Coordinates of C-alpha atoms and ligand atoms in Angstrom, one line a residue:
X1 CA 207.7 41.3 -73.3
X2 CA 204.9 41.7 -70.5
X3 CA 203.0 44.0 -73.0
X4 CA 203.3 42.0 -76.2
X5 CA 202.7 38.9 -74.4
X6 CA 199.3 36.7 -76.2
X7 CA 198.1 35.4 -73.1
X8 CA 198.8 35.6 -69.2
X9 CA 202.2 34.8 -68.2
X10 CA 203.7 32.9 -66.0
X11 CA 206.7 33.7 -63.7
X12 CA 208.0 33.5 -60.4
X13 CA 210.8 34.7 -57.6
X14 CA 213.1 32.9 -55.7
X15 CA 215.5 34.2 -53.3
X16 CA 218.8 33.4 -52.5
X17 CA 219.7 30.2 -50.7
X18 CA 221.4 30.7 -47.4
X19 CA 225.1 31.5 -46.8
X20 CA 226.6 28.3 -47.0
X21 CA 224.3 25.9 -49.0
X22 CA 224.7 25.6 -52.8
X23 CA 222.7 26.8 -56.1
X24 CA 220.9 23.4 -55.9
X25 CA 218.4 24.6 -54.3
X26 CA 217.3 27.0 -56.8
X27 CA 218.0 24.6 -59.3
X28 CA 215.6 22.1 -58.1
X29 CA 212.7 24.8 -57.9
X30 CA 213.5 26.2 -61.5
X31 CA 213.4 22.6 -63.0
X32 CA 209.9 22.0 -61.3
X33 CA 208.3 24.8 -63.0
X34 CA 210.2 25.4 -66.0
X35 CA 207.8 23.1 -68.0
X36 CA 205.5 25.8 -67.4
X37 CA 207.4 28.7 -70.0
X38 CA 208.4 31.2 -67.1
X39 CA 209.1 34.0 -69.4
X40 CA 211.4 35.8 -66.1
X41 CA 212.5 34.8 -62.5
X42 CA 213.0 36.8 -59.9
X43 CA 215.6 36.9 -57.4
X44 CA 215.1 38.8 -54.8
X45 CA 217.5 40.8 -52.5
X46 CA 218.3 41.1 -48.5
X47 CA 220.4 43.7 -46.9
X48 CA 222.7 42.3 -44.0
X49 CA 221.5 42.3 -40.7
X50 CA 223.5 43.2 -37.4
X51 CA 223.5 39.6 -34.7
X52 CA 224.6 39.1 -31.1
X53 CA 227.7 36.7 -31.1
X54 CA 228.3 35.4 -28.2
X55 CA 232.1 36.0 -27.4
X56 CA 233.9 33.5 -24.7
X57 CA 233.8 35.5 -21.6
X58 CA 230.0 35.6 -22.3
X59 CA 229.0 38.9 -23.6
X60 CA 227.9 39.7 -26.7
X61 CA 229.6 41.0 -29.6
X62 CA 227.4 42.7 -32.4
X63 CA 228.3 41.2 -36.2
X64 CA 226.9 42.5 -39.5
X65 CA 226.1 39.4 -41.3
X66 CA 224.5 38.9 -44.6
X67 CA 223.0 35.4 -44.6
X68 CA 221.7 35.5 -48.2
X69 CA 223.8 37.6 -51.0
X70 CA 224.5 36.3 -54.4
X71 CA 221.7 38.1 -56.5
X72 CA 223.9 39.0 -59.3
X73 CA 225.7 35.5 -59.5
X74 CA 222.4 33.6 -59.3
X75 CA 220.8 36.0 -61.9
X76 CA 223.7 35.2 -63.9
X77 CA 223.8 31.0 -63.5
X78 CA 220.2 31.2 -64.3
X79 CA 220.1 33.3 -67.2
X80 CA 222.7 31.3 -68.8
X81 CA 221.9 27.8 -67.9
X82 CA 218.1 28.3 -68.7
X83 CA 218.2 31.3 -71.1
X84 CA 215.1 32.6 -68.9
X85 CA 215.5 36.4 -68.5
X86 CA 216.9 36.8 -64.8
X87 CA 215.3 40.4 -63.2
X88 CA 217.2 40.6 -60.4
X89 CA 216.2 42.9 -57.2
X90 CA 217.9 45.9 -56.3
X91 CA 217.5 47.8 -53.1
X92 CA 217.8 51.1 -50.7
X93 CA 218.3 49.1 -47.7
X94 CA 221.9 48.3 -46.5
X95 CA 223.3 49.4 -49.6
X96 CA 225.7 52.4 -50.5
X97 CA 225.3 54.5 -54.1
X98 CA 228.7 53.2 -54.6
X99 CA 227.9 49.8 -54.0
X100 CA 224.3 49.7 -56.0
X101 CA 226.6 51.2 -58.8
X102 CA 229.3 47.9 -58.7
X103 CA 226.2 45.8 -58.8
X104 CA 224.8 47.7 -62.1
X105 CA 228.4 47.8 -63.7
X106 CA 228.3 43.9 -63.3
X107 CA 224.5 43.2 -64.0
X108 CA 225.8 45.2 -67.4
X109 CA 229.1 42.9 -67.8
X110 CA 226.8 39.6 -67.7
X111 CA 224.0 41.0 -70.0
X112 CA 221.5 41.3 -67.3
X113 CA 219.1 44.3 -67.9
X114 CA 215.9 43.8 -66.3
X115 CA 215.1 44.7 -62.4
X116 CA 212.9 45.2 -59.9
X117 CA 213.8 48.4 -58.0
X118 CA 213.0 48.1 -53.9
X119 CA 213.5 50.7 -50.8
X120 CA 214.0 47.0 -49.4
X121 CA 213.0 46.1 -45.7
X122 CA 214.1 48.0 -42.7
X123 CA 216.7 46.2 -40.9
X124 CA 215.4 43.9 -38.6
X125 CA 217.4 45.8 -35.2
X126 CA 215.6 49.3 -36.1
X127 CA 212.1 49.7 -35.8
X128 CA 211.6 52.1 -38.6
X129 CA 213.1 51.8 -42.0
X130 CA 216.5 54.1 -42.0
X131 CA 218.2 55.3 -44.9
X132 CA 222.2 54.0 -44.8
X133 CA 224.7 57.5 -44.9
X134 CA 225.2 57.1 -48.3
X135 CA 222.2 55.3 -49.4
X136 CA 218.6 56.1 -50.7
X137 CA 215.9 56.9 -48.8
X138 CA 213.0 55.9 -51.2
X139 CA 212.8 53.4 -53.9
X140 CA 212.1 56.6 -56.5
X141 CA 215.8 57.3 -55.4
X142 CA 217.3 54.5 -56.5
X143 CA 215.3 54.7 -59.6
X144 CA 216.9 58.1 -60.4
X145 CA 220.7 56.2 -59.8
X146 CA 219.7 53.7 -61.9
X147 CA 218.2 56.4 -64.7
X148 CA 221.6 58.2 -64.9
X149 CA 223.6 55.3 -64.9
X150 CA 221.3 54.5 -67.9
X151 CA 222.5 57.4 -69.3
X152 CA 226.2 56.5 -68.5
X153 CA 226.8 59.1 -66.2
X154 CA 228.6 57.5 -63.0
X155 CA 228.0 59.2 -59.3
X156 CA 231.6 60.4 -59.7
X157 CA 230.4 62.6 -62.3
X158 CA 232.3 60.8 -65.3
X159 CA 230.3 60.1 -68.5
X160 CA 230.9 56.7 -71.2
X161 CA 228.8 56.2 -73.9
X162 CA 225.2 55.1 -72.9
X163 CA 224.7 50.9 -73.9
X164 CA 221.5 48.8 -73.9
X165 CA 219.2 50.9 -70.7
X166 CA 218.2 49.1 -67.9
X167 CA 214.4 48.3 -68.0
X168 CA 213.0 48.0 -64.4
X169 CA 209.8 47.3 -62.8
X170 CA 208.5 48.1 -58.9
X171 CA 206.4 47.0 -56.7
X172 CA 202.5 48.0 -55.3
X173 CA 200.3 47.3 -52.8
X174 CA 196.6 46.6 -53.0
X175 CA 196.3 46.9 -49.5
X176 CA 198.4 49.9 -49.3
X177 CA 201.8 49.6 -48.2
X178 CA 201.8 49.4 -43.9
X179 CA 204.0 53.0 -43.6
X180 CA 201.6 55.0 -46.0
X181 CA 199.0 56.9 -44.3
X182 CA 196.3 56.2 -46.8
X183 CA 196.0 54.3 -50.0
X184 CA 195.5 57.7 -52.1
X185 CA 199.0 58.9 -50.8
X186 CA 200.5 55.7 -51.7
X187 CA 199.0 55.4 -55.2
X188 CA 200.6 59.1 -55.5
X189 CA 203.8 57.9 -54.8
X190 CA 203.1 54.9 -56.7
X191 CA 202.7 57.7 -59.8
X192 CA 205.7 59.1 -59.0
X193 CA 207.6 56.2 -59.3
X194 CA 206.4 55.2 -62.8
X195 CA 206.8 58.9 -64.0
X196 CA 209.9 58.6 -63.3
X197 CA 210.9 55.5 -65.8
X198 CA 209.3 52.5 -64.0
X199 CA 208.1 50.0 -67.4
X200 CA 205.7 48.2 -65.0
X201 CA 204.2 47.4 -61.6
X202 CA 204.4 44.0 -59.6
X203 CA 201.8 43.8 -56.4
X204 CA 202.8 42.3 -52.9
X205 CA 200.8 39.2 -52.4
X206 CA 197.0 39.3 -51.8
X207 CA 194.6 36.6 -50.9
X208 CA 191.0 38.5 -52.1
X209 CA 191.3 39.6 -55.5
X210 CA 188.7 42.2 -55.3
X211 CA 191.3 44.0 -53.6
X212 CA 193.6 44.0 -56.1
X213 CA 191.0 44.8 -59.3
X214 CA 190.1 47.4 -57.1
X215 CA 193.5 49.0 -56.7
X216 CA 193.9 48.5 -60.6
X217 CA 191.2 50.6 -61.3
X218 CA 192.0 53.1 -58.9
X219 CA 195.9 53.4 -60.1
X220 CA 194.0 53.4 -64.3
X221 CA 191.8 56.3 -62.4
X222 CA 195.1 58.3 -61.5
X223 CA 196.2 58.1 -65.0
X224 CA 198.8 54.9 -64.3
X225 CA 198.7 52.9 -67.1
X226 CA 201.7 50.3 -67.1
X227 CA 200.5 46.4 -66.6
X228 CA 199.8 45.8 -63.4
X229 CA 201.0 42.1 -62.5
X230 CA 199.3 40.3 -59.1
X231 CA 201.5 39.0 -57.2
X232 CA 200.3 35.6 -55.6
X233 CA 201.4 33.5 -53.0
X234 CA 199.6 29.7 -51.9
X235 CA 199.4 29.5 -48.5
X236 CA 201.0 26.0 -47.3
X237 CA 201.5 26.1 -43.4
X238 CA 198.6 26.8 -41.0
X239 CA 201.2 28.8 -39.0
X240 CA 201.2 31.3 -42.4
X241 CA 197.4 32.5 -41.7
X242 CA 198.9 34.7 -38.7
X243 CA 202.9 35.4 -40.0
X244 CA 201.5 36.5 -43.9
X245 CA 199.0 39.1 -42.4
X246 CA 201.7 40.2 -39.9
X247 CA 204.7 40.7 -42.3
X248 CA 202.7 41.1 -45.5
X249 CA 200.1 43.3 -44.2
X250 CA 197.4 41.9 -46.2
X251 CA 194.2 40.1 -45.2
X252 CA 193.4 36.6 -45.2
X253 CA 189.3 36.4 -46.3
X254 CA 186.9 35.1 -43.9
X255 CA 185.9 32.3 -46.4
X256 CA 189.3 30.9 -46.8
X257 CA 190.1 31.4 -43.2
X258 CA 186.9 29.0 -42.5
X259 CA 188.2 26.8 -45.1
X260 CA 191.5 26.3 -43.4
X261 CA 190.1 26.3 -39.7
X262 CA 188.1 22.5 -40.9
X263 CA 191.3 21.5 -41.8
X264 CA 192.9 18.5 -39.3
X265 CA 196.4 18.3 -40.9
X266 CA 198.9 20.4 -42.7
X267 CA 198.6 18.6 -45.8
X268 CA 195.2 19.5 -45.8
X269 CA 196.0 23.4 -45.3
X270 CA 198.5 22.4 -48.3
X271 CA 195.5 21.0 -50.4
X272 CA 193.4 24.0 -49.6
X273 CA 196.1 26.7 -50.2
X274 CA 196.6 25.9 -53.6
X275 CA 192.7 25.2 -54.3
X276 CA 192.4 29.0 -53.3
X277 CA 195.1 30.5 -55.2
X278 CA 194.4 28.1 -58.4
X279 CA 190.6 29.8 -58.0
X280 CA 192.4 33.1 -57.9
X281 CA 195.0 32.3 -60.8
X282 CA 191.5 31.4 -63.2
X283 CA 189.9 34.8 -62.1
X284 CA 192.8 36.7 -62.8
X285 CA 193.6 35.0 -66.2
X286 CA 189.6 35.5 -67.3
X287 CA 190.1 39.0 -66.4
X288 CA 193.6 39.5 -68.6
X289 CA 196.1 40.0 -66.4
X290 CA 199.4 40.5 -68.6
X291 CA 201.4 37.8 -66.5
X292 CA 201.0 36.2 -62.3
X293 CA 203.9 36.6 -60.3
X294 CA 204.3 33.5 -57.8
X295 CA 205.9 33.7 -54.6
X296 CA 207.8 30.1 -54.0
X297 CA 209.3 30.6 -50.6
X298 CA 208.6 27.4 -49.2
X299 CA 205.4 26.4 -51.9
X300 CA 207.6 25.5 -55.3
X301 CA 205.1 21.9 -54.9
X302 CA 202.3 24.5 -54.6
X303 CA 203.2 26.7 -57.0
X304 CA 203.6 23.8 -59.5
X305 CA 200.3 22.5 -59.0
X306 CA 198.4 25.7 -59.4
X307 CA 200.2 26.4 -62.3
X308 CA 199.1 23.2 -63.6
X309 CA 195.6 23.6 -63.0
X310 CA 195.6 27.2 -64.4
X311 CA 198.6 27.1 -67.7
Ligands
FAD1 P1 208.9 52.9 -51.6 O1 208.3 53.1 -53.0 O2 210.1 53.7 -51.3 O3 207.7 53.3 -50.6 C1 207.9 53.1 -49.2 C2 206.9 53.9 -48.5 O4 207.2 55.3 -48.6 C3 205.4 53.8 -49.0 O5 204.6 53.9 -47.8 C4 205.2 54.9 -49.9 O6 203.9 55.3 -50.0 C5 206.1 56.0 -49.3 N1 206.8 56.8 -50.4 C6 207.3 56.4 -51.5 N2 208.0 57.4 -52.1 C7 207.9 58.5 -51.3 C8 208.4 59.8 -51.3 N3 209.1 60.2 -52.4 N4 208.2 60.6 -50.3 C9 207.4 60.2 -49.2 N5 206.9 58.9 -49.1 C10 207.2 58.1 -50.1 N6 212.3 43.7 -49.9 C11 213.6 43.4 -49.9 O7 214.3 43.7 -48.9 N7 214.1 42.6 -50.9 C12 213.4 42.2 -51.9 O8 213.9 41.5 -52.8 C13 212.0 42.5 -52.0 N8 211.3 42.2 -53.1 C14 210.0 42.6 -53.1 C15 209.2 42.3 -54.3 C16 207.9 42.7 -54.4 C17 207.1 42.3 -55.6 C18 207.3 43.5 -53.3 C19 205.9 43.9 -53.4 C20 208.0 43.8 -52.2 C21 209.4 43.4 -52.1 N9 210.2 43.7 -51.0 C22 211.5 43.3 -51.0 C23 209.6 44.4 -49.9 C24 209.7 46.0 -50.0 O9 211.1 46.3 -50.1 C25 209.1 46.6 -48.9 O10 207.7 46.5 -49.0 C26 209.4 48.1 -48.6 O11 209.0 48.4 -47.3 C27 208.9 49.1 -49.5 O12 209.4 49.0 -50.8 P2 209.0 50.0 -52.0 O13 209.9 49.8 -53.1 O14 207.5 49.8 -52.2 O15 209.2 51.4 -51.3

């Protein structure tokens, strides 16, 4: 689809709502931008995190809690109520083999066959990422469950007859993922990944997009040739030009930076945000990029009126 497609397309991720609210939500934010041809949505995935409870005697008691799951069900209510291809996200973090292998045997069952594969965030108690007892330590890992399971082979050994193959994409990073020592070691392992069945690449957001035309031509330079879709985000919060940088590990460029500093209200930073990442969207569709991949975590009005400007 990403390859055969005529001219730059359009899609966008959305994560779970929180335990405890409805599908509204993601309801709301697929009927903004629908009008706009998403040809696949994301939904992204979070492990479950331990919390202090505070128990009546006044200590704490630790609880594993996962305060956003249904993926699979969400890929599934979307896929059917829009017929927009759902590519759910599967990941290393928190997650057994077993368990990743229930959640392919019932992406199969409701027709879903697209993902994005993930070593997924550390958990936010450890300081470095930790692969689970029985889980993967890299996202090539998981790539190699999900390549026998493609096969039909099971982890218990046991063999059916291989049906429609799992196609999966994963992600990159312009500005080098924050654990690799260099960006040359990281495009290796980026290599890696798509030698070893990856139909595509999807970057983390980035605000310069010389970075990211750079790391293009240094993954073609490598001999990585699968599209390589940006991944772009519209900054709508002042309070975002320190948290992106800090949990994204990308940079924010001193001319937008300036830009936002003159502004005296957060509608203005709003206003600005999306001016930057419409300028972006129309540099990045001049250049060819197969399809953008918006990040709508708090900026589905954003996200709407970029896409407006630029589809
Ligand atoms: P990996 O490819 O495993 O790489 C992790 C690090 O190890 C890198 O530094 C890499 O250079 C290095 N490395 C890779 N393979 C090897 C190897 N074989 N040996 C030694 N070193 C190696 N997180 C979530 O929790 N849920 C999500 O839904 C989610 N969605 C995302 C979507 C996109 C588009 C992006 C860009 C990120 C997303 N993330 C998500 C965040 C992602 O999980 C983190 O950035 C994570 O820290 C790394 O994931 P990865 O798949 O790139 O890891």
């Amino acid at each position: 689809m990403i390859q055969d497609a005529k001219k730059t397309a359009f899609s966008f991720e959305i994560l779970p709502p929180l335990k405890g609210s409805n599908i509204e939500r993601v309801f709301r934010t697929i009927d903004t931008l629908r009008e706009f041809d998403p040809k696949y949505i994301n939904i992204t995935t979070h492990r479950s995190e331990v919390v202090y409870k505070t128990m009546e005697n006044g200590l704490f008691r630790p609880v594993v809690e996962r305060n956003r799951p249904g993926t699979v069900a969400i890929s599934a209510a979307i896929q059917n109520k829009y017929g927009i291809t759902a590519v759910p996200h599967i990941i290393c973090s928190g997650f057994t083999k077993a368990e990743t292998e229930y959640v392919l045997i019932d992406l199969k069952f409701l027709g879903i066959t697209d993902l994005l594969i993930l070593r997924g965030d550390k958990a936010k108690s450890d300081k470095n990422f930790k692969a689970g007892e029985d889980g993967h330590r890299y996202a090539i890992d998981l790539q190699q469950q999900v390549n026998q399971f493609n096969q039909g082979i099971f982890l218990d050994g046991s063999k059916v007859e291989p049906t429609t193959p799992f196609s999966y994409g994963i992600a990159g990073y312009p500005e080098k993922h924050d654990e690799a020592p260099n960006l040359d070691s990281d495009i290796y392992y980026l290599k890696e990944k798509v030698k070893a069945g990856a139909d595509y690449v999807v970057t983390q957001m980035f605000f310069d997009n010389q970075k990211y035309f750079d790391f293009v031509d240094r993954c073609r330079a490598e001999g990585i040739t699968v599209p390589i879709i940006p991944g772009l985000k519209p900054l709508t919060v002042p309070d975002q030009m320190t948290v992106l940088p800090k949990i994204f590990h990308v940079d924010i460029p001193e001319t937008f930076t300036k830009e936002l500093r003159k502004c005296d209200n957060d509608e203005a930073v709003r206003q600005v945000g999306v001016e930057w990442c419409t300028q972006q969207a129309k540099e990045l569709i001049a250049h060819g990029v197969p399809s953008i991949h918006f990040y709508t975590l708090m900026a589905t009005k954003s996200v709407k009126e970029v896409a407006q400007a630029v589809y």
